[in-house]
Short mmCIF file of C-alpha atoms in Angstrom, two decimals:
data_model
loop_
_atom_site.label_atom_id
_atom_site.label_comp_id
_atom_site.label_asym_id
_atom_site.label_seq_id
_atom_site.Cartn_x
_atom_site.Cartn_y
_atom_site.Cartn_z
CA UNK E 232 24.24 -21.76 5.89
CA UNK E 233 22.83 -23.00 9.05
CA UNK E 234 19.76 -21.24 10.37
CA UNK E 235 21.28 -20.19 13.66
CA UNK E 236 24.33 -18.75 11.90
CA UNK E 237 22.16 -16.85 9.48
CA UNK E 238 20.33 -15.41 12.55
CA UNK E 239 23.56 -14.39 14.07
CA UNK E 240 24.97 -12.93 10.98
CA UNK E 241 21.75 -10.91 10.52
CA UNK E 242 21.89 -9.53 13.99
CA UNK E 243 25.70 -8.61 13.62
CA UNK E 244 25.12 -6.82 10.33
CA UNK E 245 22.08 -4.91 11.67
CA UNK E 246 24.03 -3.70 14.66
CA UNK E 247 27.34 -2.88 12.86
CA UNK E 248 26.95 -2.28 9.12
CA UNK E 249 23.71 -0.70 8.40
CA UNK E 250 22.67 3.00 8.56
CA UNK E 251 19.49 3.28 10.61
CA UNK E 252 16.37 5.24 9.39
CA UNK E 253 13.45 6.25 11.67
CA UNK E 254 10.89 3.36 11.26
CA UNK E 255 7.85 5.66 11.74
CA UNK E 256 9.19 7.96 8.89
CA UNK E 257 9.36 4.93 6.64
CA UNK E 258 6.01 3.73 7.57
CA UNK E 259 4.25 7.08 7.20
CA UNK E 260 5.96 7.75 3.89
CA UNK E 261 5.10 4.37 2.50
CA UNK E 262 1.56 4.75 3.67
CA UNK E 263 1.16 8.02 2.07
CA UNK E 264 2.61 6.55 -1.19
CA UNK E 265 0.14 3.65 -1.16
CA UNK E 266 -2.67 6.21 -0.53
CA UNK E 267 -1.60 8.32 -3.48
CA UNK E 268 -1.38 5.28 -5.72
CA UNK E 269 -4.99 4.28 -4.64
CA UNK E 270 -6.17 7.80 -5.56
CA UNK E 271 -4.04 7.80 -8.93
CA UNK E 272 -5.54 4.47 -9.97
CA UNK E 273 -8.99 5.28 -8.90
CA UNK E 274 -9.08 2.70 -6.19
CA UNK E 275 -8.49 -0.10 -8.70
CA UNK E 276 -6.60 -2.11 -6.30
CA UNK E 277 -5.23 -4.70 -8.69
CA UNK E 278 -3.37 -1.88 -10.45
CA UNK E 279 -2.21 -0.55 -7.24
CA UNK E 280 -0.88 -4.11 -6.39
CA UNK E 281 0.93 -4.24 -9.78
CA UNK E 282 2.43 -0.86 -9.36
CA UNK E 283 3.81 -1.70 -5.77
CA UNK E 284 5.26 -4.88 -7.18
CA UNK E 285 6.90 -2.99 -10.06
CA UNK E 286 8.29 -0.34 -7.71
CA UNK E 287 9.63 -3.09 -5.49
CA UNK E 288 11.15 -4.98 -8.38
CA UNK E 289 13.19 -1.82 -9.29
CA UNK E 290 14.18 -1.47 -5.57
CA UNK E 291 15.29 -5.03 -5.37
CA UNK E 292 17.50 -4.88 -8.34
CA UNK E 293 19.50 -2.22 -6.71
CA UNK E 294 19.14 -3.32 -3.15
CA UNK E 295 20.85 -6.69 -3.71
CA UNK E 296 24.23 -4.77 -4.35
CA UNK E 297 23.89 -3.12 -1.07
CA UNK E 298 22.91 -6.32 0.64
CA UNK E 299 26.27 -8.10 -0.80
CA UNK E 300 28.40 -5.02 0.02
CA UNK E 301 27.32 -4.75 3.55
CA UNK E 302 26.92 -8.52 4.37
CA UNK E 303 30.03 -9.73 2.84
CA UNK E 304 28.15 -12.88 1.87
CA UNK E 305 28.49 -14.86 -1.35
CA UNK E 306 25.64 -16.25 -3.50
CA UNK E 307 23.76 -19.03 -1.71
CA UNK E 308 24.17 -22.64 -2.79
CA UNK E 309 20.56 -23.68 -3.06
CA UNK E 310 16.99 -22.29 -2.64
CA UNK E 311 16.76 -23.40 1.04
CA UNK E 312 19.87 -21.37 2.02
CA UNK E 313 18.38 -18.46 -0.04
CA UNK E 314 15.17 -18.68 2.10
CA UNK E 315 17.08 -18.52 5.32
CA UNK E 316 19.31 -15.69 4.08
CA UNK E 317 16.34 -13.59 2.95
CA UNK E 318 14.66 -14.24 6.31
CA UNK E 319 17.44 -13.92 8.83
CA UNK E 320 19.81 -11.54 7.19
CA UNK E 321 18.05 -9.65 4.34
CA UNK E 322 14.88 -8.59 6.26
CA UNK E 323 16.93 -8.15 9.52
CA UNK E 324 19.42 -5.95 7.73
CA UNK E 325 17.04 -3.56 6.09
CA UNK E 326 13.86 -3.65 8.35
CA UNK E 327 15.24 -5.21 11.68
CA UNK E 328 12.56 -7.96 11.33
CA UNK E 329 12.92 -11.77 11.00
CA UNK E 330 9.91 -13.46 9.24
CA UNK E 331 9.75 -17.24 9.79
CA UNK E 332 10.53 -19.52 6.93
CA UNK E 333 7.76 -22.22 6.87
CA UNK E 334 5.67 -24.62 4.60
CA UNK E 335 8.42 -25.97 2.29
CA UNK E 336 7.01 -27.73 -0.83
CA UNK E 337 8.09 -31.37 -1.33
CA UNK E 338 10.39 -30.38 -4.18
CA UNK E 339 11.94 -27.58 -2.20
CA UNK E 340 11.03 -24.98 -4.78
CA UNK E 341 8.38 -22.97 -2.68
CA UNK E 342 8.21 -21.67 0.87
CA UNK E 343 6.23 -19.28 3.01
CA UNK E 344 7.52 -16.15 4.96
CA UNK E 345 5.33 -15.58 7.91
CA UNK E 346 5.53 -12.03 9.33
CA UNK E 347 5.04 -11.67 13.00
CA UNK E 348 5.60 -8.00 12.50
CA UNK E 349 5.44 -5.68 9.48
CA UNK E 350 6.80 -2.18 9.91
CA UNK E 351 5.05 -1.12 6.65
CA UNK E 352 1.57 -1.89 8.24
CA UNK E 353 1.99 -0.03 11.47
CA UNK E 354 -0.62 2.64 11.83
CA UNK E 355 -2.50 1.46 8.85
CA UNK E 356 -6.20 0.95 8.22
CA UNK E 357 -7.34 -0.13 4.71
CA UNK E 358 -9.90 1.95 2.96
CA UNK E 359 -13.41 0.81 4.21
CA UNK E 360 -14.91 0.68 0.61
CA UNK E 361 -15.98 -2.92 0.78
CA UNK E 362 -13.21 -3.83 -1.67
CA UNK E 363 -9.86 -3.00 -0.14
CA UNK E 364 -10.06 -5.86 2.36
CA UNK E 365 -10.41 -8.35 -0.48
CA UNK E 366 -8.22 -6.72 -3.13
CA UNK E 367 -5.42 -4.63 -1.82
CA UNK E 368 -2.14 -6.26 -0.70
CA UNK E 369 -0.73 -3.29 1.22
CA UNK E 370 2.96 -4.48 1.49
CA UNK E 371 3.05 -5.81 -2.10
CA UNK E 372 6.26 -3.87 -2.63
CA UNK E 373 8.12 -6.75 -0.60
CA UNK E 374 7.08 -9.33 -3.31
CA UNK E 375 8.57 -6.98 -6.06
CA UNK E 376 11.84 -6.41 -3.83
CA UNK E 377 12.30 -10.17 -3.63
CA UNK E 378 11.61 -10.73 -7.30
CA UNK E 379 14.00 -8.07 -8.41
CA UNK E 380 16.79 -8.94 -5.91
CA UNK E 381 16.66 -12.62 -6.85
CA UNK E 382 16.41 -12.14 -10.58
CA UNK E 383 19.69 -10.08 -10.36
CA UNK E 384 21.26 -13.35 -8.91
CA UNK E 385 19.73 -15.50 -11.67
CA UNK E 386 16.67 -16.85 -9.66
CA UNK E 387 13.40 -16.16 -11.28
CA UNK E 388 10.73 -16.45 -8.71
CA UNK E 389 7.00 -15.59 -8.08
CA UNK E 390 6.08 -14.04 -4.79
CA UNK E 391 2.60 -13.23 -3.58
CA UNK E 392 0.57 -12.86 -0.36
CA UNK E 393 -1.82 -15.39 0.80
CA UNK E 394 -2.95 -13.64 3.90
CA UNK E 395 -2.48 -10.29 5.55
CA UNK E 396 -3.50 -9.15 9.18
CA UNK E 397 -4.72 -5.87 7.53
CA UNK E 398 -7.37 -7.94 5.64
CA UNK E 399 -8.43 -9.53 8.96
CA UNK E 400 -6.33 -12.85 8.66
CA UNK E 401 -4.65 -14.13 11.54
CA UNK E 402 -1.22 -14.06 10.01
CA UNK E 403 0.65 -12.15 7.14
CA UNK E 404 2.07 -14.88 4.75
CA UNK E 405 3.91 -14.42 1.64
CA UNK E 406 4.44 -17.38 -0.66
CA UNK E 407 7.68 -17.53 -2.65
CA UNK E 408 8.04 -19.99 -5.50
CA UNK E 409 11.29 -20.70 -7.57
CA UNK E 410 10.27 -20.78 -11.17
CA UNK E 411 13.80 -21.36 -12.65
CA UNK E 412 17.50 -20.68 -12.43
CA UNK E 413 18.39 -18.33 -15.13
CA UNK E 414 21.47 -18.37 -17.34
CA UNK E 415 23.56 -15.18 -17.63
CA UNK E 416 21.26 -13.46 -20.00
CA UNK E 417 21.09 -9.92 -21.50
CA UNK E 418 18.06 -7.89 -20.84
CA UNK E 419 15.75 -7.77 -23.91
CA UNK E 420 16.57 -4.24 -24.84
CA UNK E 421 20.47 -4.52 -24.49
CA UNK E 422 22.61 -5.71 -27.31
#
């Protein structure tokens, strides 16, 4: 799928096929949830990051079905097309943002998503405890969402943030790496 076509498709789906939710409501609800997790885990930010990833993973496993139903798209033919679809259709469809796909690895198995905007981070200030700026990845739920969604379509990935404007960095960048294409496998607990 060409990049321009993906962008047009994402815009069309956003305008015609998606129920809209007030962005401020989502932002404030998410911020409250992260604050509660920080409190529940006694400000052990590595645990909060893991919990956000786990929550995102579960959301992603269900969100992919909604994505296919509303977009009418089929599975992507390669990881480059997957990246463009995530950026220009997936993020556009659900959050009305379009992160930039950049920094492909030589083997085409790793890329970055650069976020010019992040609706989850609006109105946010990280705790000023001397640790949150170095340890908390506030929007880590996105990493889990990508992991869960792509695992559902047989792509095992790793996703992690390398920078975040909330931490004082110039950009918010997520690195996504394809670990392997999975065969149709039964989950470990299913028979």
